[in-house]
XYZ file of C-alpha atoms in Angstrom:
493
model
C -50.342 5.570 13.344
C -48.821 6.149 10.063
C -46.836 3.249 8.158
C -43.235 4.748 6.802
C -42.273 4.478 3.527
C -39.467 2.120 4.929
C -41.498 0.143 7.201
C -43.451 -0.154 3.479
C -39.723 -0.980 1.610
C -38.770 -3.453 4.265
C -42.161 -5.111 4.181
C -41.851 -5.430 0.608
C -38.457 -7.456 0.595
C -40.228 -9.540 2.909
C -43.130 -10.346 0.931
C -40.702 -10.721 -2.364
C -39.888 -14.595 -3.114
C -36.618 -15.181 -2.433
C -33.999 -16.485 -5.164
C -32.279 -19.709 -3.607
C -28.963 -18.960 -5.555
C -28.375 -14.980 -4.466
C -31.464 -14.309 -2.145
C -32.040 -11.405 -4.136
C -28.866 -10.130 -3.348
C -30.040 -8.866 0.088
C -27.586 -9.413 3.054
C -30.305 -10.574 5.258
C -32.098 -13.829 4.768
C -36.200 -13.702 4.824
C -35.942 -14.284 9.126
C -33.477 -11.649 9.552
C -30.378 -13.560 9.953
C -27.054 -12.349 7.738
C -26.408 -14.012 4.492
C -23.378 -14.946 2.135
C -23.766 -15.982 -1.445
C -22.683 -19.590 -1.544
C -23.182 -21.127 -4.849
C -21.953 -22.502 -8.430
C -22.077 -21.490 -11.594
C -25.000 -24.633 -12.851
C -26.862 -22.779 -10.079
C -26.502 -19.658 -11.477
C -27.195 -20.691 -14.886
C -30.291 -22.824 -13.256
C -31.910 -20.108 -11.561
C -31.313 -17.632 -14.808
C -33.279 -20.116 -16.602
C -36.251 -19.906 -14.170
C -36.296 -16.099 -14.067
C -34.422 -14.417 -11.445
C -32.746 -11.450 -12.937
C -30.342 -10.880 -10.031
C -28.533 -14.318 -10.848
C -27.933 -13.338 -14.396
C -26.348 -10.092 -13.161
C -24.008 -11.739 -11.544
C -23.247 -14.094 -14.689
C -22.680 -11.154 -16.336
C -19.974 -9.944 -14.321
C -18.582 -12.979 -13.856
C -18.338 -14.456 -17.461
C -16.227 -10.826 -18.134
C -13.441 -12.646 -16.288
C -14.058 -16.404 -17.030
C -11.159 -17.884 -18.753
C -12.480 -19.704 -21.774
C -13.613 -23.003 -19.670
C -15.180 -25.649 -21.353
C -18.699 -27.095 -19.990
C -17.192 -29.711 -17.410
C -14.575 -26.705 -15.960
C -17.539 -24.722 -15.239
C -19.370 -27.637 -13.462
C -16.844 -27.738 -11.126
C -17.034 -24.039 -10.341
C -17.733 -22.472 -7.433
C -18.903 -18.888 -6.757
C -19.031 -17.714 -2.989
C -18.874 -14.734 -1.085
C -15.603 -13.611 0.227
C -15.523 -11.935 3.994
C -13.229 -9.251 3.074
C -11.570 -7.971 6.633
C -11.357 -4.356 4.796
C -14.114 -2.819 4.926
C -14.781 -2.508 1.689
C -18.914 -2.251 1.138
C -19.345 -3.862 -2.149
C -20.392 -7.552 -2.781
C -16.483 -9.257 -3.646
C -16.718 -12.402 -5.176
C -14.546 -15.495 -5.777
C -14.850 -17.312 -8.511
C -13.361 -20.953 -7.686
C -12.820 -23.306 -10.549
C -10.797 -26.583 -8.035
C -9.479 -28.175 -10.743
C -8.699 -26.836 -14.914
C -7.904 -29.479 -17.358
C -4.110 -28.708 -16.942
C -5.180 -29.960 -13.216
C -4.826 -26.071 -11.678
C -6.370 -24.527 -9.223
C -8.122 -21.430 -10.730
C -8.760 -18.391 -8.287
C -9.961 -15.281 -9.257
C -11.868 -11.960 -7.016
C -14.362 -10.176 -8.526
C -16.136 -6.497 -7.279
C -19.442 -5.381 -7.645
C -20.287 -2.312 -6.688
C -22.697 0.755 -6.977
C -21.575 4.326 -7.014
C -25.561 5.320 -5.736
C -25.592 3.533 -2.541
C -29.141 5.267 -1.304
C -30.690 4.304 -4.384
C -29.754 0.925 -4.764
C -32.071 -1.842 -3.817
C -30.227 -4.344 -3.106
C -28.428 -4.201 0.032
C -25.460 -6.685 -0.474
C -23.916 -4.412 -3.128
C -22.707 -1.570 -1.419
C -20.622 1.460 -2.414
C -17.516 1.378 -4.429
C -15.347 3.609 -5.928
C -13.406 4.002 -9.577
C -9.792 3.971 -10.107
C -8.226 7.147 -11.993
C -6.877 4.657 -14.501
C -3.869 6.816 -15.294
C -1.683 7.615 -12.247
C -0.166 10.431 -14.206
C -3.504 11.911 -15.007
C -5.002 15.542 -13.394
C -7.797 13.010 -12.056
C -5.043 11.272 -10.149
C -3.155 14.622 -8.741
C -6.843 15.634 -7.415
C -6.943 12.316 -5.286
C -3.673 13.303 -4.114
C -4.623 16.588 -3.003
C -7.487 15.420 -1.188
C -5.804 13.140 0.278
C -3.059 15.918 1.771
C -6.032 17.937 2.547
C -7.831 15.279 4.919
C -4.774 14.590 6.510
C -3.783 18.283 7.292
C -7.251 19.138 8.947
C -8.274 15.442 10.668
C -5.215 13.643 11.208
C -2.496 13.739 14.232
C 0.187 12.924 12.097
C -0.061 16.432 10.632
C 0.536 18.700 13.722
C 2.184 21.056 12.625
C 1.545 23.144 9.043
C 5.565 24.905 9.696
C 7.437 23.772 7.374
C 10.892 22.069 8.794
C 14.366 22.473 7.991
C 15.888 20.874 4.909
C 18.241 18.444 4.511
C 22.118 19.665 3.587
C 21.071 18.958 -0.269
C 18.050 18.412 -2.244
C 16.943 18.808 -5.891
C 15.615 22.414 -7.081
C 12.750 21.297 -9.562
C 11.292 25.072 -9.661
C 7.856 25.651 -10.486
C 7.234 24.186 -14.189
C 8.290 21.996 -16.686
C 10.608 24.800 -18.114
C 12.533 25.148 -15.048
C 16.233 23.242 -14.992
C 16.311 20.676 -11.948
C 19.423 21.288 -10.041
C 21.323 20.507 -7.031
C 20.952 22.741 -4.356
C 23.365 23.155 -1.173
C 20.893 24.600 1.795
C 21.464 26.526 4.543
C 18.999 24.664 6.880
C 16.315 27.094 6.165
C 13.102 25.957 6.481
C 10.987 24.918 3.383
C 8.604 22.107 2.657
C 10.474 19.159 0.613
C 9.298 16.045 -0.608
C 11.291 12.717 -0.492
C 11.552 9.597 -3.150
C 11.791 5.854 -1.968
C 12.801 3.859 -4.918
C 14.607 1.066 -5.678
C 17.773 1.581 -7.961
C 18.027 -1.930 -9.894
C 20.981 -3.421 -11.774
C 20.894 -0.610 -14.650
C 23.479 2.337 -13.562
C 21.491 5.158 -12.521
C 22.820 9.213 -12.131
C 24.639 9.864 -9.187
C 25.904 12.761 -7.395
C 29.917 12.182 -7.428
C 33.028 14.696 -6.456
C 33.233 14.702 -10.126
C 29.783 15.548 -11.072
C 28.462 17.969 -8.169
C 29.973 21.383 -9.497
C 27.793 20.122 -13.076
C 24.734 19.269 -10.793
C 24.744 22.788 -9.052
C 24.293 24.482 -11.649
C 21.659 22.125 -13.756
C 21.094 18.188 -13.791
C 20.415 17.214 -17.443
C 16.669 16.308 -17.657
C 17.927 13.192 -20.160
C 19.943 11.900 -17.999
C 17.483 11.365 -15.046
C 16.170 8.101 -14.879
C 12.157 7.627 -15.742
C 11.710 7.077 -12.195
C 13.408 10.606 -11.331
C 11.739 12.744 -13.814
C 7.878 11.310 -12.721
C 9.072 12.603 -9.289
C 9.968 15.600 -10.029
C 6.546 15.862 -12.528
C 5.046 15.000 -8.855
C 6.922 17.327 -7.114
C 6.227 20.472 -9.564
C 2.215 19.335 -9.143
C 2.290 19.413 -5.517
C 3.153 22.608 -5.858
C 6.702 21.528 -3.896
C 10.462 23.061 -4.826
C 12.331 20.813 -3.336
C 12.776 16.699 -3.709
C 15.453 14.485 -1.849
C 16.582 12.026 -3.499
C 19.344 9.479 -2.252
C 21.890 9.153 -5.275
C 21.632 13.231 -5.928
C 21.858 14.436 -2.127
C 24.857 11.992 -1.025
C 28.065 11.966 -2.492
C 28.430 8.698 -3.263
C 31.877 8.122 -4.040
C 32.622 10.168 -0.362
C 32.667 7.841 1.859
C 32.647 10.665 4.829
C 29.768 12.172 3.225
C 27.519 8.432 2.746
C 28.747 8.150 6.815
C 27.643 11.807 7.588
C 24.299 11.983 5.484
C 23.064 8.037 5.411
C 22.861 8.857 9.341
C 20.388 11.331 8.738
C 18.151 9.371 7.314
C 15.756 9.018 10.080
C 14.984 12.546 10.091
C 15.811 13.492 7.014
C 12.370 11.021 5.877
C 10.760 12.002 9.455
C 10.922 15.778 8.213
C 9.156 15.309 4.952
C 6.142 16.578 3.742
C 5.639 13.961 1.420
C 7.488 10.577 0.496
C 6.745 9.553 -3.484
C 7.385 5.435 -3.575
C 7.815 4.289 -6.902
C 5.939 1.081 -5.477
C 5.603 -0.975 -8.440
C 8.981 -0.704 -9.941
C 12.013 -2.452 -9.671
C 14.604 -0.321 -11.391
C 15.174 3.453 -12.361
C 13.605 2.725 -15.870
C 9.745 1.431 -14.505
C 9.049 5.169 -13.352
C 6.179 5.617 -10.779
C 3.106 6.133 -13.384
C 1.070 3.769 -14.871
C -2.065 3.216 -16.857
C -4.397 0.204 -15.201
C -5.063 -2.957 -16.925
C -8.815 -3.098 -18.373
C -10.063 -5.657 -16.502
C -9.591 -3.441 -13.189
C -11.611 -0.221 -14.707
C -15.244 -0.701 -13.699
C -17.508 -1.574 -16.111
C -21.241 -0.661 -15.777
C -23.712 -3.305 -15.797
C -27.600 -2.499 -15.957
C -30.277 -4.196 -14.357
C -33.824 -3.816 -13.372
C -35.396 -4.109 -10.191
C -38.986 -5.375 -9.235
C -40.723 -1.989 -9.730
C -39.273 -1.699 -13.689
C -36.274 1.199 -12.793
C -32.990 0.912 -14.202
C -29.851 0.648 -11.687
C -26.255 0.774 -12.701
C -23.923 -1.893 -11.287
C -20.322 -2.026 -11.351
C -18.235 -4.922 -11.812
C -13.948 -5.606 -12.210
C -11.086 -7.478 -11.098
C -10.742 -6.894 -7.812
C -6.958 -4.535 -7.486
C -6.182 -6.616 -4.103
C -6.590 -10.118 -4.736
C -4.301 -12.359 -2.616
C -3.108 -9.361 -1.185
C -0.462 -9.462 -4.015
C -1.824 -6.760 -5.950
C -1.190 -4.389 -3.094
C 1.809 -2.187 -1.465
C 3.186 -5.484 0.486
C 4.590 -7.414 -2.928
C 5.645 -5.185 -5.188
C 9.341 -5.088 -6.360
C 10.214 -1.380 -4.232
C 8.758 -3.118 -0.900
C 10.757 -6.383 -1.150
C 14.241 -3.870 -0.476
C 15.705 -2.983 2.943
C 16.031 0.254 2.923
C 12.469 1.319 1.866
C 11.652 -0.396 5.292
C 12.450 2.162 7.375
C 12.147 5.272 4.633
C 8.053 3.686 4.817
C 8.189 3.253 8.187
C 9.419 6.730 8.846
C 7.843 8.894 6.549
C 4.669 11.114 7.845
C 2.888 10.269 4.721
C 3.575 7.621 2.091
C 1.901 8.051 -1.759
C 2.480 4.937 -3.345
C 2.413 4.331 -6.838
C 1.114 1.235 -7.929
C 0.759 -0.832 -11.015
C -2.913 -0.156 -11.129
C -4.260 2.659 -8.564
C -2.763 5.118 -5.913
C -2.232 4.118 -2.084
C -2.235 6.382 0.252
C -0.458 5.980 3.863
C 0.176 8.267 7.353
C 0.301 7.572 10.519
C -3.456 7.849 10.956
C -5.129 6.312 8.032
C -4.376 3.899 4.608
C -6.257 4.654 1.427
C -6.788 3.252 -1.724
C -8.691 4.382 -4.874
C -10.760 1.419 -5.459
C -11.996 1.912 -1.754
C -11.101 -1.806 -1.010
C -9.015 0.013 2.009
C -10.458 2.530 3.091
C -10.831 3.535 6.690
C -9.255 5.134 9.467
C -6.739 3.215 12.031
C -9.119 2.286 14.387
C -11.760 0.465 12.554
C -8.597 -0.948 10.297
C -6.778 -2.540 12.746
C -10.193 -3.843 15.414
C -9.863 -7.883 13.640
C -7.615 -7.978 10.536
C -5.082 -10.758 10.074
C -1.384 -10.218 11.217
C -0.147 -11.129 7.438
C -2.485 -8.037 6.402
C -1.064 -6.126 8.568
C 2.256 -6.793 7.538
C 1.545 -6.288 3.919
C -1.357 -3.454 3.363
C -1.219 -1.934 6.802
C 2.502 -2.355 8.605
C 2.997 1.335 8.632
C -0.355 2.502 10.185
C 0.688 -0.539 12.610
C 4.165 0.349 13.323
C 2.772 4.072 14.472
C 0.187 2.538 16.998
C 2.204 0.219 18.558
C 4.952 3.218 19.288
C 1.933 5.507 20.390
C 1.221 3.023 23.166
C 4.216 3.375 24.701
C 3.357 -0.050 26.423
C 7.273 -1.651 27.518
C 5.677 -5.111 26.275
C 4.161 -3.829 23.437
C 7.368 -2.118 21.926
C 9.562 -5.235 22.833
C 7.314 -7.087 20.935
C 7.290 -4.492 18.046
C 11.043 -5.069 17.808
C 10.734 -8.479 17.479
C 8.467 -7.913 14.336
C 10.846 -5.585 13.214
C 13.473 -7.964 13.290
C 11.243 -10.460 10.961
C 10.199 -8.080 8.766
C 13.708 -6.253 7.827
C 15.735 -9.309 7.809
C 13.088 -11.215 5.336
C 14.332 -8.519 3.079
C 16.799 -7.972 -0.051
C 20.038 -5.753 0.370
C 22.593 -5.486 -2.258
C 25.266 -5.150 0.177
C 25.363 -7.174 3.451
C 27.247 -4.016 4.793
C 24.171 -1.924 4.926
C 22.462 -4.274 7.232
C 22.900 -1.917 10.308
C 22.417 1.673 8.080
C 19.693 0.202 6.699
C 17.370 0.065 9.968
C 19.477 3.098 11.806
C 16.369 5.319 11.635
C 13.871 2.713 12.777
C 16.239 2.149 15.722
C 16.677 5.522 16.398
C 13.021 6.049 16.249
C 12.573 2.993 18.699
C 15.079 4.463 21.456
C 13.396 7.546 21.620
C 10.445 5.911 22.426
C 11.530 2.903 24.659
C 14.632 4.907 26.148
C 16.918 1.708 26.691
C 20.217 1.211 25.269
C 20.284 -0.101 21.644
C 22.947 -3.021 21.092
C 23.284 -4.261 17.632
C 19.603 -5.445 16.812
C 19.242 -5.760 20.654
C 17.625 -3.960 23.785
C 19.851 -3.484 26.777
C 16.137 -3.609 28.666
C 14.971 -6.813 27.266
C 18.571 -8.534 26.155
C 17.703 -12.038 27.616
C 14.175 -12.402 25.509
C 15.899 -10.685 22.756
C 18.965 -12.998 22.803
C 16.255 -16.100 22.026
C 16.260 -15.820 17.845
C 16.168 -18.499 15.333
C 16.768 -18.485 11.766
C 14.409 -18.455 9.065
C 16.421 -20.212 6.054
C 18.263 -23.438 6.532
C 20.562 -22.124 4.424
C 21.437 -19.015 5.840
C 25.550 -17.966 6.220
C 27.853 -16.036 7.975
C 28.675 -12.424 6.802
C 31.684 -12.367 4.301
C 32.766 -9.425 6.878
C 32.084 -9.361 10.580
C 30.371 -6.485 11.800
C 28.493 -7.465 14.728
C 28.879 -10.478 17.860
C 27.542 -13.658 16.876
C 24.608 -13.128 19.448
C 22.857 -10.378 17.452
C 19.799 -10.659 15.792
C 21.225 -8.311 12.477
C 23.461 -10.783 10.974
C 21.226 -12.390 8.848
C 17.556 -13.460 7.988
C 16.565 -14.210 11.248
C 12.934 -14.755 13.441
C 12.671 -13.881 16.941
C 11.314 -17.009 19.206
């Protein structure tokens, strides 16, 4: 019988002398068994020394990102293998210096990656992808639209391609950059509208007022918009989308009847959207929602040679998620209260981060870099619960309501309850508002009788909450018993 060219491939790896330091980058060891890099940098630097090719590769990438360490620093280094619970495919290293001469722990993650993954030879280096490098750029918009395109023809959470009613106001944009954004009373028709979660900071910011709305019907001045409002309405225009709803614009927020009457819309006024724009990585009107990535997260291409004499490119860069911190969970708009529930709510999510685009629904999470990539299932099969909470809550939340399980969703609350009340709000009167819509959503699927952060259905278990600061105090105003769990910054025990 005839030998196969891979039968011939795999028998070659075999026969190949493996390097001690990076086993020659293959993810099996010679006797099948999986292997992790586990090594330091000496051992690098050793086995460079005595030929292997694949070790000074990896130098390569990793001196890109070496702080300036003396000779004893980088004795003390270690370089190992991470076991990423994303599935991301490429090899992601951490480079582990345990103690600087300033007597700090150094940590950094490192990607390498191919953008060939049939061609490449060596197994442990999977497939990666680039980041846009300019969230503003037509590069950037195409991801988008992809990303709305997958959704609309594979996911649940887009059942319907109707487009709903709007909201009682929302902001005109028009179709270009010439067009005059304005302030538009509906009728309820139905149109497709996008919504903006964003986080208003200490700087005053334009708001819709019974002095200003007459002005704001007719035209809102584009200099007067904050940076943040303008790259939504740039987003809005792109999308090929009339209509934006943004908080300060569509309420009148010196009426207190209207902040009642519209704030308790919320749920479905985010529900409804086609499209929620978060300004993730800014922390005021000012910090806009586009960026341009640092250099050390654009991939750099790295050559090397394999055994037969071709050429292979290799990526390497920072890796965008390290610690979890570079992701949705810690930046500034995700640390507020009421972009808990506008995420949590919101069909689809496009989140603008410092470096890349994120993209969340009900069905899937998506990053450029690829790091998360997947759909719900294989997402959600053996990742931590602090992951979950930061890079995946959403794509949780919508699971855990799909279930419909009466434990499951009394447990769900009790997350909630952490979650939200770990948060900042500017006033301690929006502590109810600010998870109406959640709530809302909750009793439609659990059906019991909603009690002021409690569940008429499970009121003894719920009744059992701690809290989480030592230091915690009463509300300056009552507005709620003593026994419920929205007071303050409380955990559910």
């Amino acid at each position: 019988m005839a030998t196969s060219s891979f039968e011939i491939k795999s028998r070659a790896l075999a026969e190949t002398p493996r390097c001690s330091a990076c086993n020659n980058l293959q993810r099996l060891d010679r006797n099948g068994r999986p292997w992790r890099l586990e090594t330091t940098l000496p051992k690098l630097e050793s086995s460079i020394e005595s030929g292997c090719r694949l070790c000074e590769l990896l130098l390569r990438g990793i001196n890109i990102f070496m702080p300036q360490w003396d000779t004893q620093e980088r004795a003390r280094t270690y370089v190992y293998e991470y076991e990423a619970e994303l599935p991301f495919e490429g090899l992601l290293l951490c480079i582990d210096c345990a103690a600087t001469k300033s007597g700090v722990r150094v940590q950094l993650a490192v990607d390498f990656f191919n953008l060939e993954p049939i061609t490449c030879p060596w197994t442990s280096i999977g497939a990666g992808s680039e980041i846009c490098g300019d969230t503003s750029s037509e590069v950037a918009f195409a991801k988008t639209s992809q990303w709305l395109r997958e959704c609309k023809q594979n996911h649940t959470c887009y059942n319907d391609d109707r487009p709903t009613r709007l909201p009682k106001r929302v902001v005109y944009v028009g179709d270009s950059d010439n067009d005059q954004p304005r302030l538009y009373e509906t009728e309820n028709e139905p149109a497709r509208y996008m919504c903006l979660s964003h986080c208003w900071g200490t700087a005053q910011i334009i708001k819709t007022t019974t002095a200003t709305i007459w002005q704001y019907k007719d035209s809102i001045p584009w200099a007067d918009l904050s940076t943040t409002f303008q790259n939504a309405i740039t987003i809005t225009r792109k999308l090929g989308i009339q209509y934006i709803w943004i908080d300060s614009l569509c309420i009148i927020q010196d009426s207190t009847e209207d902040w009642r009457t519209e704030s308790s819309k919320m749920a479905s006024i985010y529900e409804n959207s086609y499209l929620t724009v978060a300004a993730t990585k800014s922390g005021s009107g000012s910090g806009g929602c586009f960026s341009t990535a640092s250099p050390e997260y654009k991939a750099m291409q790295l050559n090397c040679e394999d055994n037969n004499g071709l050429l292979h490119s290799i990526y390497v860069r920072r890796n965008l998620h390290d610690n979890y911190e570079v992701g949705p969970g810690n930046n500034p708009l995700l640390k507020r209260g009421w972009v808990f529930q506008e995420r949590l709510l919101s069909p689809r999510v496009l989140h603008f981060g410092m470096q890349e685009l994120l993209w969340e629904c009900r069905d899937a999470v998506e990053c450029e870099c690829s790091y998360v990539n997947s759909n719900k299932e294989l997402l959600l099969s053996s990742v931590s619960e602090y992951l979950l909470r930061q890079m995946l809550g959403k794509l949780s939340h919508g699971m855990k309501l799909a279930s419909k399980s009466p434990q499951v969703l009394r447990d769900r609350w009790h997350e909630i309850v952490a979650e939200y009340t770990s948060l900042d709000l500017t006033f301690e009167k929006d502590m109810f508002p600010a998870l109406s819509g959640v709530a809302k959503q909750m009793q439609r699927v659990r059906g019991s009788r909603y009690l002021a952060g409690l569940w008429e259905d499970n009121l003894i278990e719920d009744l059992l909450w701690g809290t989480f600061s030592l230091y915690a105090e009463r509300p300056a105003k009552w507005r709620a018993p003593t026994v419920s769990t929205s007071r303050g910054y409380f955990l559910p025990v």
